Coordinates of C-alpha atoms and ligand atoms in Angstrom, one line a residue:
X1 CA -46.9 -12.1 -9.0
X2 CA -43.4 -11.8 -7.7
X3 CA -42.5 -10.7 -3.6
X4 CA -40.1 -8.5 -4.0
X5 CA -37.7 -8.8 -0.8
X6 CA -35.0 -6.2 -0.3
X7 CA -31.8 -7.1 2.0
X8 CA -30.7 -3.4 3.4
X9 CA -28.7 -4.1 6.6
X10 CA -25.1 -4.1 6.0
X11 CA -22.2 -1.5 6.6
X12 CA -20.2 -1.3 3.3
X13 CA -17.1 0.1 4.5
X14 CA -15.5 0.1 1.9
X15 CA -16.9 3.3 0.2
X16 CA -15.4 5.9 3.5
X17 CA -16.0 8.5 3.7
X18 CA -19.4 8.7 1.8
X19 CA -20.6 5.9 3.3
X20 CA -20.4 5.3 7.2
X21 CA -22.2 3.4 9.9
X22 CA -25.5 6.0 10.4
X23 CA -25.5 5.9 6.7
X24 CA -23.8 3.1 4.8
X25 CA -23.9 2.4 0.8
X26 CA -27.0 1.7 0.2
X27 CA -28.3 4.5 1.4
X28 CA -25.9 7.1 -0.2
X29 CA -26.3 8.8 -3.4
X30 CA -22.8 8.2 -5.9
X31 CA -23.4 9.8 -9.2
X32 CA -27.0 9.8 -9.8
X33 CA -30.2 11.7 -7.9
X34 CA -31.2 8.3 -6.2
X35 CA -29.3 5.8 -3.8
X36 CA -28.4 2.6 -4.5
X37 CA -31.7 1.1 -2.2
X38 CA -33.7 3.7 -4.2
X39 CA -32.8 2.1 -7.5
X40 CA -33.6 -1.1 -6.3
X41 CA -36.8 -0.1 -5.0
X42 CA -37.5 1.1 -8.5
X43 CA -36.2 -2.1 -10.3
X44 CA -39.2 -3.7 -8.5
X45 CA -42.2 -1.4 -9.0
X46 CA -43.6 -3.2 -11.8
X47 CA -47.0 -3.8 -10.3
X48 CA -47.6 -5.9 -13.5
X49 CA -44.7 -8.4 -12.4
X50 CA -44.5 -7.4 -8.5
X51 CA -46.3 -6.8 -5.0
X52 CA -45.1 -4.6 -3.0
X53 CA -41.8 -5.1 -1.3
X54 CA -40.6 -6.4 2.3
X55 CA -37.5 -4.8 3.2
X56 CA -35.0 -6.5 5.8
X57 CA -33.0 -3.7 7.5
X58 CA -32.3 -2.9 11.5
X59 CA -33.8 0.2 14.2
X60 CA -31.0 2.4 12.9
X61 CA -31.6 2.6 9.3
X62 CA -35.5 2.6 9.6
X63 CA -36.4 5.8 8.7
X64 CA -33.7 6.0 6.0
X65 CA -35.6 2.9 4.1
X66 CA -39.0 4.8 5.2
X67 CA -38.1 8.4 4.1
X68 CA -36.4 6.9 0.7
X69 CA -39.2 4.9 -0.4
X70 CA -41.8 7.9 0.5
X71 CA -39.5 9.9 -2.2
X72 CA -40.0 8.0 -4.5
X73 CA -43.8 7.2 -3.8
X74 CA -43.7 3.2 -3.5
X75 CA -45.6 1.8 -0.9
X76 CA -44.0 -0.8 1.2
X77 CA -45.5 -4.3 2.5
X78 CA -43.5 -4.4 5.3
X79 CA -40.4 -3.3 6.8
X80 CA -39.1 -5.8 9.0
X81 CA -36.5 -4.9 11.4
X82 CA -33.8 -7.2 13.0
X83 CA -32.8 -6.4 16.7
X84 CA -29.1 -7.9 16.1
X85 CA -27.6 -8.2 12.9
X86 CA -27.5 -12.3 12.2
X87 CA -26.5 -11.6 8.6
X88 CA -28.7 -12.5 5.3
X89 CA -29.7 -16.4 6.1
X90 CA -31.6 -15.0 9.2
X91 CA -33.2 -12.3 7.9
X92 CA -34.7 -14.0 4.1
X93 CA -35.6 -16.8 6.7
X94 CA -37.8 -14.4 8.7
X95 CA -39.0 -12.7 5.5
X96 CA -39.4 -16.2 4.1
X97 CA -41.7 -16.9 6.9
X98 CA -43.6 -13.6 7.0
X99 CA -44.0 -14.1 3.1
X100 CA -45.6 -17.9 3.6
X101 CA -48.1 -16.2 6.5
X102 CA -49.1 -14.0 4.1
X103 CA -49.6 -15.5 0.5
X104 CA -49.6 -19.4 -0.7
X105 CA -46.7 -21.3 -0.2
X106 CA -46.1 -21.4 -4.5
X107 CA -45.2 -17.8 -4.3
X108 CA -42.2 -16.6 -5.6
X109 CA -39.5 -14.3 -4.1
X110 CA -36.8 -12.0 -5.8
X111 CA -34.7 -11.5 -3.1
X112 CA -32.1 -8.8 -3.8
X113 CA -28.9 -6.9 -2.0
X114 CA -29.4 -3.2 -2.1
X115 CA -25.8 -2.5 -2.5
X116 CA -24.7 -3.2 -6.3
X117 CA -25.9 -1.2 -9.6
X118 CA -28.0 -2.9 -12.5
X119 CA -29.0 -1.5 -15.7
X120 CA -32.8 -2.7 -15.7
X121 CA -33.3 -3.1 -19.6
X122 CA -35.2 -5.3 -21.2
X123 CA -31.7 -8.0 -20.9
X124 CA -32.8 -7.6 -17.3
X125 CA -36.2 -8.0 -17.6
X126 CA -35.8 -11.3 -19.5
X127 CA -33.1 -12.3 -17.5
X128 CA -36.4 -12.0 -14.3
X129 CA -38.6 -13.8 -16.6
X130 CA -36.4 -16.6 -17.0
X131 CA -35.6 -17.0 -13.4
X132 CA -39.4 -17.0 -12.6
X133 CA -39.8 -19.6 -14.8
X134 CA -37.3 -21.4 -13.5
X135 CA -38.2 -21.2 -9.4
X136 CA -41.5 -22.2 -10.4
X137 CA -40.4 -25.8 -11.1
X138 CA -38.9 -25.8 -8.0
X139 CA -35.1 -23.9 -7.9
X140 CA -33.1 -22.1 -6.2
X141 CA -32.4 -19.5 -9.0
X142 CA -29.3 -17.3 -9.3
X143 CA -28.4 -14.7 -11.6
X144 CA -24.5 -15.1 -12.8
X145 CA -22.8 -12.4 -14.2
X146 CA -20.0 -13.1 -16.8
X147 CA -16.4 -12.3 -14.2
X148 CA -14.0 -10.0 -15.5
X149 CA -11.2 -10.5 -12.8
X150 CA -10.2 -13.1 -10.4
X151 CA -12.0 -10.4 -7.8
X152 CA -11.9 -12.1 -4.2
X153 CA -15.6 -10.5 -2.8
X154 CA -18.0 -12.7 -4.9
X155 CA -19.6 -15.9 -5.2
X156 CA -18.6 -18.2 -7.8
X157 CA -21.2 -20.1 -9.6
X158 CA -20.2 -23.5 -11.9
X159 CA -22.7 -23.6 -14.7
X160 CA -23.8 -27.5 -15.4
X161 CA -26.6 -28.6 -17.8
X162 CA -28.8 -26.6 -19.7
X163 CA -32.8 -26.6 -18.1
X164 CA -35.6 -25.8 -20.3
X165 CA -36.3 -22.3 -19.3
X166 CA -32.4 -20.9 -20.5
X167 CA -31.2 -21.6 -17.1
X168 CA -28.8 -23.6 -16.4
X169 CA -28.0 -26.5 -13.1
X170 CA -25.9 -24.9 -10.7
X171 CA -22.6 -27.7 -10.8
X172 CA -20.8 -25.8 -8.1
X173 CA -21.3 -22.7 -5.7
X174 CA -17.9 -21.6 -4.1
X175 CA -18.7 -18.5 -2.0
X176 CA -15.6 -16.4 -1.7
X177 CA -13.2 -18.1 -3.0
X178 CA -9.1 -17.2 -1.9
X179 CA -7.5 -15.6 -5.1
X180 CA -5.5 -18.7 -6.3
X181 CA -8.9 -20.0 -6.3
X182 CA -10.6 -17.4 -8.2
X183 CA -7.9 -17.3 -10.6
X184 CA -8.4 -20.7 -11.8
X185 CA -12.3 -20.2 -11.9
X186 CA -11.9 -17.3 -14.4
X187 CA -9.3 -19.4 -16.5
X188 CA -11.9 -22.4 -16.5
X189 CA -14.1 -20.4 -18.3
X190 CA -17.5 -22.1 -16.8
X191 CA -18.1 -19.9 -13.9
X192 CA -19.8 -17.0 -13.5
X193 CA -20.0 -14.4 -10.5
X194 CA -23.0 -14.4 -8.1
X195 CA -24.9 -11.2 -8.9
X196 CA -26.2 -11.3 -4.7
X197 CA -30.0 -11.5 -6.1
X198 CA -32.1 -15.2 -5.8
X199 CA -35.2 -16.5 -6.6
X200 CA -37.3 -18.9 -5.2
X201 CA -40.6 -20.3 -4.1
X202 CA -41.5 -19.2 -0.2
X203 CA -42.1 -23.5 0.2
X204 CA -39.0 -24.8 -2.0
X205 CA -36.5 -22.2 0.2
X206 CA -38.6 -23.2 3.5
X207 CA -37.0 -26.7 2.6
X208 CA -33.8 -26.1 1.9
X209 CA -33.5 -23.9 5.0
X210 CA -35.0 -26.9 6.9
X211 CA -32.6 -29.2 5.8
X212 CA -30.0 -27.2 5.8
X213 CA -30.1 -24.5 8.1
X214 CA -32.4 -25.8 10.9
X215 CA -31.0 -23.4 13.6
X216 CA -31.7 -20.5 11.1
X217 CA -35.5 -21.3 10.6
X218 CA -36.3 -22.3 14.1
X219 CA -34.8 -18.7 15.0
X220 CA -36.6 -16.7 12.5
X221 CA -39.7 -18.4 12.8
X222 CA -40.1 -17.6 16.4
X223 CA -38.5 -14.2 15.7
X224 CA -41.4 -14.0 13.3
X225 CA -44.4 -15.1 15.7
X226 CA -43.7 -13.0 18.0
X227 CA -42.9 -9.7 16.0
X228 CA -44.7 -6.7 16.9
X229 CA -45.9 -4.2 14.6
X230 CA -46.1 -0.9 15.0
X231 CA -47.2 1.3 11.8
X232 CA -44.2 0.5 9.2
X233 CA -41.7 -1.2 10.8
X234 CA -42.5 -4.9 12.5
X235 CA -40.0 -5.9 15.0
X236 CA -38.8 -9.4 15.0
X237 CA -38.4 -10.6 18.4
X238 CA -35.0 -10.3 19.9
X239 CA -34.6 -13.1 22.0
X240 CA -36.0 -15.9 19.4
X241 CA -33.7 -14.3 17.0
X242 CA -30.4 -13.6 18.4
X243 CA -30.4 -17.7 18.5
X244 CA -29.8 -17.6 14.8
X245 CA -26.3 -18.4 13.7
X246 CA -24.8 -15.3 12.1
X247 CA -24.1 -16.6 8.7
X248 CA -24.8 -15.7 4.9
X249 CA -27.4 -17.3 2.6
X250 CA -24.5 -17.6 0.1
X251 CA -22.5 -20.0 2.6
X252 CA -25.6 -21.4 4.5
X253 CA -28.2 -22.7 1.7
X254 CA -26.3 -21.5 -1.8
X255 CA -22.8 -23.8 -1.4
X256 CA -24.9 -26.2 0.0
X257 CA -28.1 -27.1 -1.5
X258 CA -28.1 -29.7 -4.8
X259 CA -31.1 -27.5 -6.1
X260 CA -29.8 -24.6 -7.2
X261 CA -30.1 -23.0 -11.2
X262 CA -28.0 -19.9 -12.8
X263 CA -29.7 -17.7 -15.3
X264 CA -26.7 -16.5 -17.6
X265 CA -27.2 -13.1 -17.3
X266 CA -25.7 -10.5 -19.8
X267 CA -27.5 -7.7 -18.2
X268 CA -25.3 -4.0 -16.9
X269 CA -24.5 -5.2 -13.0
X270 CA -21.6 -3.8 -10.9
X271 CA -21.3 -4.5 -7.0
X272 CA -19.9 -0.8 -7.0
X273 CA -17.6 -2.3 -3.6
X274 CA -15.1 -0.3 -3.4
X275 CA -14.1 3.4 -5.4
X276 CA -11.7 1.5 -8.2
X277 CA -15.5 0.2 -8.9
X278 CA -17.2 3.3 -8.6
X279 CA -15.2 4.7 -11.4
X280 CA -14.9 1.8 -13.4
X281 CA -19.0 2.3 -13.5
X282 CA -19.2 5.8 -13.8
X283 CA -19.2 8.1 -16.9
X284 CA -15.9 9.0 -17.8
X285 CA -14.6 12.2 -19.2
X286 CA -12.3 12.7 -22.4
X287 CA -9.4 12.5 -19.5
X288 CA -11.2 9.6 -17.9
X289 CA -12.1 11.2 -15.1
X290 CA -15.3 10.5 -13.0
X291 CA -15.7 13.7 -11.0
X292 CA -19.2 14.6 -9.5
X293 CA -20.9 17.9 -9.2
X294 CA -18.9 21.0 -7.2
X295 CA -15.7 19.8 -8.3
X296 CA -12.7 21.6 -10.6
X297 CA -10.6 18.8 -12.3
X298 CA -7.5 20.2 -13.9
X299 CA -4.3 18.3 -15.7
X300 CA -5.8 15.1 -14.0
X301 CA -6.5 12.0 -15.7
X302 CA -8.3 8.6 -15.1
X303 CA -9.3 9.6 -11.0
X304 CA -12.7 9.6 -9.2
X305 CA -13.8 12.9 -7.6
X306 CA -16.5 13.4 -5.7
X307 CA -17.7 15.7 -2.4
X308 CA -20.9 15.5 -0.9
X309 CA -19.5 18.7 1.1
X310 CA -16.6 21.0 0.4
X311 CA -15.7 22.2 -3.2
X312 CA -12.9 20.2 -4.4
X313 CA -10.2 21.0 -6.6
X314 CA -8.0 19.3 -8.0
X315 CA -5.0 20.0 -9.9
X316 CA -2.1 17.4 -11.5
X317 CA -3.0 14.1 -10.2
X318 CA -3.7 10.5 -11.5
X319 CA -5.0 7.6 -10.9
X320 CA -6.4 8.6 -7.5
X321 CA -9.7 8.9 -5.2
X322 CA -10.5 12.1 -4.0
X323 CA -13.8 12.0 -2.0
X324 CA -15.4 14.6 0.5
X325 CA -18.2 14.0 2.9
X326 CA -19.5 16.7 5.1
X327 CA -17.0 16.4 7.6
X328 CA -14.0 14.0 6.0
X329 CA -12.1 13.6 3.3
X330 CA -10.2 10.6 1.8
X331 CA -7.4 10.6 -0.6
X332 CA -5.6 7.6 -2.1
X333 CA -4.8 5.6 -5.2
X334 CA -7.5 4.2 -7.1
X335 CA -5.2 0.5 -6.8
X336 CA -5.5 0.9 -3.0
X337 CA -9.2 1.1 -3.0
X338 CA -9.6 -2.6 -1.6
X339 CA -7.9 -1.2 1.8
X340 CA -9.9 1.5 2.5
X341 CA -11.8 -0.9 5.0
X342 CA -8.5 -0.9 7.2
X343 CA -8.9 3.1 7.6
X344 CA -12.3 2.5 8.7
X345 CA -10.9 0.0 11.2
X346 CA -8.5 1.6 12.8
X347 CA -10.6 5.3 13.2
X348 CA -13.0 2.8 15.1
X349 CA -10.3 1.8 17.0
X350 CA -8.8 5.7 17.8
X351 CA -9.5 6.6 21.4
Ligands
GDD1 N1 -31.2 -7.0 6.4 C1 -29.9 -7.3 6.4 N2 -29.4 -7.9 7.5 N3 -29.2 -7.1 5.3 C2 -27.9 -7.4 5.3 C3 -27.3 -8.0 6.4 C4 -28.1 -8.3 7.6 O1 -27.6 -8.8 8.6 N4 -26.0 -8.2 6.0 C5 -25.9 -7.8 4.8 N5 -27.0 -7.3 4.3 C6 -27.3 -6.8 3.0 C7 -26.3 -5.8 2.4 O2 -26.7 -4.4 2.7 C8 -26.3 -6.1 0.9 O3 -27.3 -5.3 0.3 C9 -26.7 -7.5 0.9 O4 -27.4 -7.8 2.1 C10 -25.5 -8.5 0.6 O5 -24.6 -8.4 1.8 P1 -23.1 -8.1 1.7 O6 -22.5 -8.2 3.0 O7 -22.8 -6.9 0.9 O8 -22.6 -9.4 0.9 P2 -21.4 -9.5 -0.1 O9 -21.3 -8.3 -1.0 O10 -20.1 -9.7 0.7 O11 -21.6 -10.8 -0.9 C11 -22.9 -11.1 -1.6 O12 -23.1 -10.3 -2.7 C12 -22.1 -10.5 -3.8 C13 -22.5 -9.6 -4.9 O13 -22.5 -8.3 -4.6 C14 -22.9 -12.6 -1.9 O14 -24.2 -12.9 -2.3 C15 -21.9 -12.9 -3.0 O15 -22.1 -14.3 -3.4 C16 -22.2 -12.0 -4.2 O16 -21.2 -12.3 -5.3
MG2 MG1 -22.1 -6.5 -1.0

């Protein structure tokens, strides 16, 4: 069986003012009845394909991961919490090292962001299968997702020669790329995005961190053996891991490693980064409007609406956000959604 391990730790600011530092994307509801961790807690509850899930998060968004899983009933292995955020090479290294304490070193780990939206079909489903298969002879398996734009937030992933499983060698992984860049990718035609899930066996990512990324595993391991657990939540230790560099498993292991495989993946996924994606995603009206519960939407076409307080109205507009939290409210073009972080900055910075 599969470990499922669930990367809920970063800050999305994107999404203001739904989602905000005591409560960022993951953990907020869009259109649907669950959050964004919730559906990926659910996209692993298989007990035919998975155990029960290890999810990396910190001591403020503990009881969030806590409470949301008890909702929905799925018991957790473990949830391990990081004392300073060292971004997601540290933390799968210290689940990576939990997860080789506790099973043999052949297992296999789905490691997945908690911050993007799949529809978990049975495309999915065989799309898993396939990247099973494939970490079992020893990969580093991606999932690429066919790109749509030259869109600047994503991993790129160079698709080289075919593998026996329907994966393919990974020729190039180009995390991030700078538009001009990402332009020419989607012209080339042989890249796909980077979906932000992996798979891989607990000894064959042990390696690559080793080789790569010795800092990382020394950290984490240490963080690891000396965690203390309490109930739920073990504590990695905070000394041992605040020596981890603070770097990404995309830029640390996936641009480097020769061993990496991409499962073409036609499956429903959107990273749901910013609101232009939210309503691109959504279910549009006749008008093409996405507009959530306690809202009036009048002579307005093609705009996102949604409150999580207030009642919103409105009346004549296009092409815009409109979103209320309990105590904010944002209102801009759906182009300008990409910025939104700058607000977020400078209300940080406000005296
Ligand atoms: N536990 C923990 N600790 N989780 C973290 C941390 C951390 O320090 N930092 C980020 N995360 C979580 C986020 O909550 C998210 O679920 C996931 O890890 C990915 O982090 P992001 O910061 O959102 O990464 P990204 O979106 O910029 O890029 C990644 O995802 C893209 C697809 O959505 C990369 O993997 C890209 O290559 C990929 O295309
Ligand atoms: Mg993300």
């Amino acid at each position: 069986k599969i470990v499922p391990v669930i990367m809920a730790g970063g800050k999305g600011t994107r999404l203001w003012p739904l989602s905000r530092a005591a409560a960022p994307k993951q953990f907020i509801q869009f259109i649907g009845d669950k959050t964004l961790f919730q559906e990926t807690l659910q996209r692993v509850s298989d007990p035919a394909l998975y155990e029960a899930p290890v999810v990396l998060t910190n001591e403020e968004f503990r009881f969030l991961v806590a409470e949301q899983a008890r909702e929905l009933d799925i018991g957790l292995a473990a949830i391990l919490l990081e004392p300073v955020a060292r971004n997601t090479a540290a933390a799968v290294a210290a689940a990576a090292t939990l997860v080789s304490k506790r099973f043999d070193q052949d297992t296999i780990m789905h490691v997945l962001g908690s911050d993007y939206e799949i529809v978990a079909d049975d495309t999915y489903f065989d799309c898993v299968r396939i990247a099973a298969a494939t970490a079992a002879e020893g990969k580093l398996v991606t999932f690429g997702i066919q790109p749509t734009e030259p869109a600047t937030g994503y991993g790129y992933i160079e698709g080289g020669e075919a593998l026996t499983t329907g994966a393919r060698v990974v020729a190039r992984f180009i995390e991030k790329p700078p538009l001009a860049k990402a332009e020419e990718m989607l012209a080339a035609g042989s890249f796909y995005w980077n979906s932000g899930m992996f798979m891989f066996s607990v000894s064959c990512l042990l390696d690559e961190l080793r080789t790569h990324a010795p800092e990382t595993i020394k950290a984490a391991g240490e963080a690891v053996a000396n965690a203390k657990t309490d109930l739920d939540f073990t504590r990695l230790d905070r000394s041992a891991f605040s020596a981890a560099p603070n770097i990404s498993i995309d830029y640390a292991i996936m641009e480097k490693t020769s061993n990496a495989a991409v499962v073409p993946s036609p499956f429903k996924w959107s990273d749901l980064g910013s609101w232009d994606s939210v309503w691109k995603s959504g279910s549009r009206d006749e008008h093409g409007n996405v507009a959530a519960a306690n809202t009036t939407v009048v002579n307005t076409k093609n705009s996102l609406i949604m409150t999580h307080g207030v009642h919103l109205a409105v009346q004549g507009m296009d092409d815009i956000a409109v979103i209320a939290s309990e105590d904010a409210v944002y209102v801009g073009r759906l182009q300008d959604s990409q910025d939104v972080g700058s607000i977020v900055k400078m209300l940080a910075a406000a005296p």
